[in-house]
mmCIF file of C-alpha atoms in Angstrom:
data_model
loop_
_atom_site.group_PDB
_atom_site.id
_atom_site.type_symbol
_atom_site.label_atom_id
_atom_site.label_comp_id
_atom_site.label_asym_id
_atom_site.label_seq_id
_atom_site.Cartn_x
_atom_site.Cartn_y
_atom_site.Cartn_z
ATOM 1 C CA MET A 1 30.396 69.557 94.136
ATOM 2 C CA LYS A 2 30.782 66.561 96.412
ATOM 3 C CA TYR A 3 31.370 63.887 93.763
ATOM 4 C CA THR A 4 33.143 65.925 91.059
ATOM 5 C CA GLU A 5 36.661 64.637 91.722
ATOM 6 C CA LEU A 6 35.473 61.065 92.261
ATOM 7 C CA THR A 7 33.706 61.152 88.888
ATOM 8 C CA LYS A 8 36.690 62.668 87.148
ATOM 9 C CA GLN A 9 39.103 60.095 88.570
ATOM 10 C CA PHE A 10 36.855 57.211 87.486
ATOM 11 C CA ARG A 11 36.275 58.581 83.965
ATOM 12 C CA GLN A 12 39.909 59.383 83.378
ATOM 13 C CA PHE A 13 41.254 56.060 84.585
ATOM 14 C CA PHE A 14 38.825 54.035 82.471
ATOM 15 C CA GLU A 15 38.701 56.556 79.590
ATOM 16 C CA LEU A 16 34.903 56.798 79.594
ATOM 17 C CA PRO A 17 33.179 59.332 77.299
ATOM 18 C CA LEU A 18 29.907 59.132 79.287
ATOM 19 C CA THR A 19 29.658 60.219 82.908
ATOM 20 C CA PRO A 20 28.560 57.842 85.697
ATOM 21 C CA VAL A 21 24.961 58.423 86.763
ATOM 22 C CA ALA A 22 23.727 58.763 90.357
ATOM 23 C CA VAL A 23 20.325 57.326 91.318
ATOM 24 C CA LYS A 24 18.417 58.138 94.509
ATOM 25 C CA PHE A 25 15.191 56.456 95.629
ATOM 26 C CA ASN A 26 12.664 58.763 97.316
ATOM 27 C CA SER A 27 14.798 61.887 97.140
ATOM 28 C CA ASP A 28 13.586 65.205 98.504
ATOM 29 C CA ASP A 29 13.255 66.701 94.995
ATOM 30 C CA ASP A 30 9.901 67.231 93.294
ATOM 31 C CA PRO A 31 9.154 65.527 89.951
ATOM 32 C CA ASN A 32 10.304 67.714 87.062
ATOM 33 C CA ILE A 33 10.218 65.392 84.061
ATOM 34 C CA PRO A 34 8.717 67.131 80.980
ATOM 35 C CA HIS A 35 6.845 64.067 79.705
ATOM 36 C CA PRO A 36 6.671 60.340 80.501
ATOM 37 C CA MET A 37 9.904 58.544 79.628
ATOM 38 C CA ARG A 38 11.531 55.163 80.000
ATOM 39 C CA TYR A 39 13.849 54.895 82.983
ATOM 40 C CA CYS A 40 16.669 53.581 80.760
ATOM 41 C CA GLU A 41 16.237 56.650 78.535
ATOM 42 C CA ILE A 42 16.488 58.947 81.556
ATOM 43 C CA VAL A 43 19.745 57.246 82.620
ATOM 44 C CA ARG A 44 21.345 57.532 79.188
ATOM 45 C CA LYS A 45 20.371 61.196 78.829
ATOM 46 C CA ALA A 46 21.988 61.874 82.201
ATOM 47 C CA ALA A 47 25.148 60.016 81.135
ATOM 48 C CA ALA A 48 25.436 61.585 77.682
ATOM 49 C CA PHE A 49 23.926 65.065 78.038
ATOM 50 C CA GLY A 50 24.219 65.871 81.741
ATOM 51 C CA THR A 51 20.484 66.161 82.325
ATOM 52 C CA SER A 52 18.889 65.599 85.738
ATOM 53 C CA TYR A 53 15.379 64.300 86.312
ATOM 54 C CA THR A 54 13.138 63.455 89.244
ATOM 55 C CA CYS A 55 10.224 61.211 88.306
ATOM 56 C CA SER A 56 7.225 59.498 89.872
ATOM 57 C CA ALA A 57 5.184 56.488 88.756
ATOM 58 C CA ASP A 58 3.135 58.773 86.505
ATOM 59 C CA ASP A 59 6.315 59.719 84.644
ATOM 60 C CA MET A 60 7.246 56.129 83.770
ATOM 61 C CA SER A 61 6.352 55.113 80.193
ATOM 62 C CA CYS A 62 7.601 51.549 80.752
ATOM 63 C CA ALA A 63 5.609 49.105 82.895
ATOM 64 C CA SER A 64 8.698 46.950 83.454
ATOM 65 C CA ALA A 65 10.501 49.875 85.096
ATOM 66 C CA GLU A 66 7.487 50.634 87.293
ATOM 67 C CA LEU A 67 7.609 47.088 88.655
ATOM 68 C CA ALA A 68 11.400 46.725 88.888
ATOM 69 C CA LEU A 69 11.915 50.054 90.639
ATOM 70 C CA GLY A 70 9.172 49.545 93.205
ATOM 71 C CA PHE A 71 6.630 52.091 91.996
ATOM 72 C CA THR A 72 3.925 49.391 91.834
ATOM 73 C CA GLU A 73 3.355 45.836 93.048
ATOM 74 C CA PRO A 74 2.877 43.104 90.420
ATOM 75 C CA ALA A 75 -0.761 42.210 89.849
ATOM 76 C CA TYR A 76 -0.130 38.509 89.169
ATOM 77 C CA GLY A 77 2.667 36.371 90.600
ATOM 78 C CA ASP A 78 6.065 37.860 91.316
ATOM 79 C CA VAL A 79 8.677 39.643 89.267
ATOM 80 C CA TYR A 80 12.462 39.459 89.555
ATOM 81 C CA PRO A 81 14.297 41.670 90.040
ATOM 82 C CA ARG A 82 12.178 44.269 91.784
ATOM 83 C CA VAL A 83 12.304 46.575 94.803
ATOM 84 C CA LYS A 84 10.437 45.032 97.742
ATOM 85 C CA PRO A 85 8.266 46.372 99.212
ATOM 86 C CA ALA A 86 7.067 48.627 96.400
ATOM 87 C CA ASP A 87 7.300 51.877 98.341
ATOM 88 C CA THR A 88 9.072 54.070 95.774
ATOM 89 C CA ARG A 89 7.391 57.455 95.417
ATOM 90 C CA THR A 90 10.027 59.316 93.400
ATOM 91 C CA MET A 91 13.468 58.747 91.901
ATOM 92 C CA THR A 92 16.148 61.278 91.064
ATOM 93 C CA VAL A 93 18.634 60.531 88.298
ATOM 94 C CA THR A 94 21.559 62.911 87.742
ATOM 95 C CA PRO A 95 25.173 62.911 86.528
ATOM 96 C CA LEU A 96 27.341 61.870 89.483
ATOM 97 C CA ASP A 97 29.572 64.938 89.200
ATOM 98 C CA LYS A 98 26.494 67.167 89.681
ATOM 99 C CA CYS A 99 25.086 65.123 92.544
ATOM 100 C CA GLU A 100 24.315 66.940 95.816
ATOM 101 C CA PHE A 101 22.826 63.945 97.666
ATOM 102 C CA GLU A 102 24.103 60.536 98.764
ATOM 103 C CA PRO A 103 23.255 58.184 95.851
ATOM 104 C CA ASP A 104 21.854 54.708 96.353
ATOM 105 C CA VAL A 105 23.193 53.379 93.053
ATOM 106 C CA VAL A 106 25.702 54.484 90.416
ATOM 107 C CA VAL A 107 25.038 53.365 86.830
ATOM 108 C CA VAL A 108 27.914 53.332 84.311
ATOM 109 C CA VAL A 109 27.292 53.142 80.550
ATOM 110 C CA GLY A 110 30.154 52.227 78.223
ATOM 111 C CA THR A 111 31.378 50.021 75.426
ATOM 112 C CA ALA A 112 32.227 46.408 76.131
ATOM 113 C CA SER A 113 35.968 47.114 75.809
ATOM 114 C CA LYS A 114 35.821 49.997 78.321
ATOM 115 C CA LEU A 115 33.716 48.127 80.874
ATOM 116 C CA MET A 116 35.923 45.059 80.460
ATOM 117 C CA ARG A 117 38.660 47.130 82.107
ATOM 118 C CA VAL A 118 36.250 48.128 84.865
ATOM 119 C CA ALA A 119 35.441 44.455 85.463
ATOM 120 C CA ALA A 120 39.118 43.456 85.499
ATOM 121 C CA THR A 121 39.990 46.187 88.006
ATOM 122 C CA LEU A 122 36.969 45.368 90.154
ATOM 123 C CA SER A 123 38.033 41.721 90.232
ATOM 124 C CA LYS A 124 41.487 42.709 91.507
ATOM 125 C CA VAL A 125 40.041 45.001 94.162
ATOM 126 C CA LYS A 126 37.622 42.337 95.396
ATOM 127 C CA GLY A 127 40.025 39.439 94.869
ATOM 128 C CA ASP A 128 37.311 37.399 93.179
ATOM 129 C CA MET A 129 35.418 36.938 89.935
ATOM 130 C CA VAL A 130 32.743 39.436 88.932
ATOM 131 C CA ASN A 131 29.450 37.518 88.999
ATOM 132 C CA ALA A 132 26.647 38.998 86.917
ATOM 133 C CA LYS A 133 22.917 38.329 86.720
ATOM 134 C CA PHE A 134 21.243 39.274 83.465
ATOM 135 C CA LYS A 135 18.619 37.912 81.102
ATOM 136 C CA GLY A 136 18.126 40.603 78.493
ATOM 137 C CA GLU A 137 15.020 42.011 80.222
ATOM 138 C CA PHE A 138 14.528 44.667 82.942
ATOM 139 C CA ALA A 139 18.116 45.683 82.087
ATOM 140 C CA VAL A 140 18.892 49.206 83.313
ATOM 141 C CA CYS A 141 15.982 49.363 85.748
ATOM 142 C CA GLY A 142 16.181 45.846 87.197
ATOM 143 C CA GLU A 143 19.626 44.430 86.515
ATOM 144 C CA CYS A 144 21.635 47.635 87.031
ATOM 145 C CA THR A 145 19.548 49.535 89.598
ATOM 146 C CA THR A 146 17.349 47.128 91.550
ATOM 147 C CA ILE A 147 19.900 44.314 92.015
ATOM 148 C CA PRO A 148 22.631 46.687 93.289
ATOM 149 C CA ILE A 149 20.300 48.216 95.893
ATOM 150 C CA MET A 150 18.357 45.098 96.929
ATOM 151 C CA GLU A 151 21.290 42.641 96.935
ATOM 152 C CA ASN A 152 24.092 45.128 97.649
ATOM 153 C CA LYS A 153 26.203 43.815 94.774
ATOM 154 C CA VAL A 154 27.701 45.159 91.596
ATOM 155 C CA ASN A 155 25.896 43.870 88.527
ATOM 156 C CA LEU A 156 26.494 43.905 84.784
ATOM 157 C CA SER A 157 23.833 43.937 82.061
ATOM 158 C CA LEU A 158 23.974 43.321 78.313
ATOM 159 C CA LEU A 159 20.877 45.551 78.087
ATOM 160 C CA CYS A 160 17.469 44.647 76.665
ATOM 161 C CA ALA A 161 15.487 45.239 73.496
ATOM 162 C CA GLY A 162 13.615 48.184 75.001
ATOM 163 C CA ALA A 163 16.795 50.022 75.959
ATOM 164 C CA ARG A 164 18.399 49.510 72.561
ATOM 165 C CA MET A 165 15.251 50.140 70.502
ATOM 166 C CA PHE A 166 13.698 53.100 72.323
ATOM 167 C CA SER A 167 16.400 54.700 74.497
ATOM 168 C CA ASP A 168 19.289 55.285 72.093
ATOM 169 C CA TYR A 169 21.787 52.805 73.569
ATOM 170 C CA ARG A 170 24.375 51.896 70.957
ATOM 171 C CA ASN A 171 24.887 48.326 69.819
ATOM 172 C CA ASP A 172 28.340 48.211 71.416
ATOM 173 C CA GLU A 173 27.227 49.572 74.815
ATOM 174 C CA ILE A 174 26.629 47.623 78.025
ATOM 175 C CA VAL A 175 25.926 48.834 81.572
ATOM 176 C CA PHE A 176 27.312 48.356 85.097
ATOM 177 C CA GLY A 177 25.321 49.094 88.249
ATOM 178 C CA PHE A 178 27.121 49.761 91.564
ATOM 179 C CA PRO A 179 25.960 50.211 95.126
ATOM 180 C CA MET A 180 27.440 53.589 96.047
ATOM 181 C CA GLU A 181 29.837 52.092 98.588
ATOM 182 C CA ALA A 182 31.233 49.658 96.000
ATOM 183 C CA PHE A 183 31.720 52.456 93.452
ATOM 184 C CA VAL A 184 33.640 54.558 95.977
ATOM 185 C CA GLU A 185 35.779 51.572 96.997
ATOM 186 C CA LEU A 186 36.691 50.825 93.372
ATOM 187 C CA THR A 187 37.466 54.428 92.481
ATOM 188 C CA GLU A 188 39.566 55.063 95.573
ATOM 189 C CA SER A 189 41.617 51.964 94.756
ATOM 190 C CA LEU A 190 42.818 53.593 91.529
ATOM 191 C CA LYS A 191 45.620 55.405 93.344
ATOM 192 C CA GLU A 192 49.056 54.257 92.232
ATOM 193 C CA GLU A 193 50.597 57.610 93.021
ATOM 194 C CA SER A 194 53.757 57.490 90.884
ATOM 195 C CA ILE A 195 51.910 56.085 87.873
ATOM 196 C CA THR A 196 48.249 57.045 88.063
ATOM 197 C CA LYS A 197 49.081 60.706 88.533
ATOM 198 C CA ALA A 198 51.185 60.673 85.377
ATOM 199 C CA LEU A 199 48.537 58.835 83.362
ATOM 200 C CA CYS A 200 45.565 60.809 84.660
ATOM 201 C CA GLY A 201 45.188 63.581 82.111
ATOM 202 C CA CYS A 202 42.852 66.486 81.601
ATOM 203 C CA LEU A 203 39.503 65.680 80.058
ATOM 204 C CA MET A 204 39.258 67.065 76.531
ATOM 205 C CA ASP A 205 36.755 69.752 77.505
ATOM 206 C CA ASP A 206 39.346 71.109 79.977
ATOM 207 C CA LEU A 207 41.794 71.980 77.186
ATOM 208 C CA PRO A 208 41.887 75.142 75.045
ATOM 209 C CA ALA A 209 41.458 74.676 71.291
ATOM 210 C CA ARG A 210 44.936 76.097 70.577
ATOM 211 C CA LEU A 211 46.564 73.392 72.700
ATOM 212 C CA VAL A 212 44.468 70.600 71.178
ATOM 213 C CA ASP A 213 45.386 71.782 67.678
ATOM 214 C CA ALA A 214 49.088 71.879 68.572
ATOM 215 C CA ILE A 215 49.013 68.267 69.764
ATOM 216 C CA LEU A 216 46.968 67.043 66.799
ATOM 217 C CA ALA A 217 49.553 68.641 64.509
ATOM 218 C CA LEU A 218 52.185 66.324 66.020
ATOM 219 C CA GLY A 219 50.353 63.306 64.611
ATOM 220 C CA PHE A 220 48.069 62.404 67.531
ATOM 221 C CA THR A 221 44.309 61.951 67.561
ATOM 222 C CA LYS A 222 42.036 62.883 70.461
ATOM 223 C CA GLY A 223 40.737 60.398 73.047
ATOM 224 C CA THR A 224 38.658 60.916 76.196
ATOM 225 C CA ASP A 225 41.432 62.168 78.472
ATOM 226 C CA HIS A 226 44.512 61.605 76.322
ATOM 227 C CA PHE A 227 45.843 61.779 72.779
ATOM 228 C CA ILE A 228 46.947 58.695 70.854
ATOM 229 C CA GLY A 229 49.128 58.205 67.788
ATOM 230 C CA ARG A 230 51.212 55.616 65.947
ATOM 231 C CA PHE A 231 54.916 56.397 65.642
ATOM 232 C CA GLY A 232 56.905 53.727 63.827
ATOM 233 C CA ASN A 233 55.673 50.404 65.173
ATOM 234 C CA GLU A 234 54.509 51.749 68.520
ATOM 235 C CA ILE A 235 51.263 53.205 69.815
ATOM 236 C CA VAL A 236 52.068 56.304 71.898
ATOM 237 C CA ARG A 237 49.611 57.979 74.249
ATOM 238 C CA LEU A 238 50.098 61.566 75.389
ATOM 239 C CA TYR A 239 48.618 62.694 78.717
ATOM 240 C CA ILE A 240 48.497 66.162 80.279
ATOM 241 C CA PRO A 241 48.686 65.735 84.065
ATOM 242 C CA LYS A 242 47.734 68.456 86.513
ATOM 243 C CA ASP A 243 49.658 69.468 89.605
ATOM 244 C CA GLU A 244 48.089 69.939 93.053
ATOM 245 C CA SER A 245 46.939 73.437 92.144
ATOM 246 C CA GLY A 246 45.153 72.168 89.023
ATOM 247 C CA LYS A 247 47.710 73.625 86.586
ATOM 248 C CA SER A 248 49.541 71.772 83.806
ATOM 249 C CA SER A 249 53.176 72.321 82.901
ATOM 250 C CA SER A 250 54.187 68.880 81.594
ATOM 251 C CA VAL A 251 53.117 66.036 79.341
ATOM 252 C CA THR A 252 53.644 62.317 79.774
ATOM 253 C CA LEU A 253 54.178 59.825 76.977
ATOM 254 C CA HIS A 254 53.022 56.245 77.471
ATOM 255 C CA VAL A 255 53.967 53.142 75.447
ATOM 256 C CA PRO A 256 52.567 49.690 76.393
ATOM 257 C CA VAL A 257 54.818 46.677 75.753
ATOM 258 C CA LYS A 258 53.069 43.321 75.524
ATOM 259 C CA PHE A 259 54.518 39.999 76.732
ATOM 260 C CA LYS A 260 53.189 36.488 76.139
ATOM 261 C CA ASP A 261 52.063 36.104 79.753
ATOM 262 C CA THR A 262 52.275 37.643 83.217
ATOM 263 C CA ASP A 263 55.369 35.645 84.208
ATOM 264 C CA ALA A 264 57.287 36.889 81.166
ATOM 265 C CA ALA A 265 56.374 40.468 82.028
ATOM 266 C CA LYS A 266 57.590 39.995 85.612
ATOM 267 C CA VAL A 267 60.909 38.526 84.427
ATOM 268 C CA SER A 268 61.507 41.671 82.343
ATOM 269 C CA GLU A 269 61.406 43.904 85.421
ATOM 270 C CA ASP A 270 65.162 43.726 86.065
ATOM 271 C CA VAL A 271 65.844 45.087 82.580
ATOM 272 C CA ALA A 272 63.097 47.680 82.922
ATOM 273 C CA SER A 273 64.497 49.009 86.206
ATOM 274 C CA CYS A 274 67.858 49.651 84.510
ATOM 275 C CA LEU A 275 66.558 51.164 81.288
ATOM 276 C CA PHE A 276 63.699 53.282 82.559
ATOM 277 C CA GLU A 277 65.151 55.733 85.057
ATOM 278 C CA ASP A 278 63.905 59.214 85.961
ATOM 279 C CA PRO A 279 62.309 61.005 84.109
ATOM 280 C CA MET A 280 61.171 57.649 82.718
ATOM 281 C CA ASN A 281 59.167 55.114 84.681
ATOM 282 C CA TYR A 282 57.354 51.838 84.177
ATOM 283 C CA ARG A 283 54.723 49.614 85.748
ATOM 284 C CA LEU A 284 53.709 45.970 85.422
ATOM 285 C CA ARG A 285 50.108 45.373 84.352
ATOM 286 C CA ASP A 286 49.215 41.718 83.844
ATOM 287 C CA ASN A 287 51.195 40.678 80.730
ATOM 288 C CA TRP A 288 52.126 44.263 79.886
ATOM 289 C CA VAL A 289 54.864 46.683 80.886
ATOM 290 C CA ASP A 290 53.720 50.291 80.588
ATOM 291 C CA VAL A 291 56.613 52.638 79.856
ATOM 292 C CA ILE A 292 56.159 56.300 80.811
ATOM 293 C CA LEU A 293 58.215 59.407 80.088
ATOM 294 C CA LEU A 294 57.578 62.729 81.828
ATOM 295 C CA ILE A 295 58.426 65.837 79.781
ATOM 296 C CA ASP A 296 58.705 68.986 81.887
ATOM 297 C CA LEU A 297 57.806 72.064 79.810
ATOM 298 C CA HIS A 298 59.076 74.500 82.496
ATOM 299 C CA GLU A 299 56.069 76.761 81.900
ATOM 300 C CA PRO A 300 52.269 76.453 81.751
ATOM 301 C CA ILE A 301 51.300 74.187 78.882
ATOM 302 C CA ARG A 302 48.962 76.772 77.378
ATOM 303 C CA ARG A 303 51.888 79.154 77.041
ATOM 304 C CA ALA A 304 54.186 76.409 75.740
ATOM 305 C CA ALA A 305 51.704 75.542 72.980
ATOM 306 C CA MET A 306 51.935 79.150 71.747
ATOM 307 C CA LYS A 307 55.595 78.481 70.856
ATOM 308 C CA PRO A 308 55.071 75.684 68.305
ATOM 309 C CA GLU A 309 58.713 75.179 67.306
ATOM 310 C CA LYS A 310 59.903 74.695 70.881
ATOM 311 C CA PHE A 311 56.835 72.681 71.899
ATOM 312 C CA ASN A 312 57.089 70.381 68.887
ATOM 313 C CA ALA A 313 60.815 69.869 69.448
ATOM 314 C CA LEU A 314 60.331 68.885 73.106
ATOM 315 C CA VAL A 315 57.563 66.388 72.366
ATOM 316 C CA ASN A 316 59.172 64.934 69.229
ATOM 317 C CA ASN A 317 62.491 64.534 71.035
ATOM 318 C CA GLY A 318 60.688 62.795 73.885
ATOM 319 C CA ILE A 319 59.024 60.416 71.433
ATOM 320 C CA GLU A 320 62.382 59.600 69.794
ATOM 321 C CA VAL A 321 64.054 58.945 73.149
ATOM 322 C CA MET A 322 61.172 56.797 74.320
ATOM 323 C CA LEU A 323 60.973 54.714 71.154
ATOM 324 C CA ASP A 324 64.726 54.126 71.234
ATOM 325 C CA ARG A 325 64.588 52.974 74.863
ATOM 326 C CA VAL A 326 61.539 50.768 74.217
ATOM 327 C CA ALA A 327 63.299 49.165 71.235
ATOM 328 C CA LYS A 328 66.298 48.311 73.451
ATOM 329 C CA PHE A 329 63.947 46.928 76.093
ATOM 330 C CA LYS A 330 62.263 44.666 73.552
ATOM 331 C CA ARG A 331 65.597 43.405 72.208
ATOM 332 C CA LYS A 332 66.709 42.441 75.702
ATOM 333 C CA THR A 333 63.461 40.837 76.840
ATOM 334 C CA ILE A 334 61.134 39.689 74.055
ATOM 335 C CA GLN A 335 62.352 36.659 72.112
#
């Protein structure tokens, strides 16, 4: 599908369990919603369960959404935010990776810590602060759908009582709304070829159970697109990158090293360039240095996992080498 790879790249980079959701005003699809629902509920079902809905004004069970999304004009005074003029007949909401049309808006649901990373990356891409408009009302419909389309700007919402009470949003979740062009620009900026490729792993539902079990047995736990574990004093992430043909025959280990500030991290680069040579690598990220080790399995990873002694030895040896090199790096750089 048209947006499958774009969705996958975005989810993997930001480690998002829920898929981005595409929204189209006045699509060519006929309404198919089984019963009236809140718009925010429709969006979360699309993000969490992969459902797709097309709805009309009759399918809206929330008057706020009817106004904000332009299904009806306000009877008294004005309402902000809302689609003007109110000429919305239907709306289609679907997971972005299943989308066959050109979306107007992309809505992203995630925890505050996950979307913090989205905001930080967006700020770097735009070269400016992320300015948000929210008031705890008209959240998903107005703040994250109407503002992006009417004002052509990315917007963040802390959600509203209706979304949290009736639509199953968790207490730790917030929402971003993107004009489609802004979402594409952000996602296509996530291409640091030597690093991003190594850190962009398979989503968990891409992996066979035998392989997952083999990695868990090494002491890792499962994340969205990577495994994570504590070894000694370090947090180690394990990624399974794919080659151009979509096959996997390697793993990458990742250890983040924190410095007191960005300048201190930059000063450490001379030491890093000497210590972390091929098959190791590193990158500067604000006040962090991310250390990466590529382990070539020399065969498809599914087959390698069927040889537990050899597989375990390769990964455990890689962890030992990496931790030793990281310890030397810290001794030379962190006072």
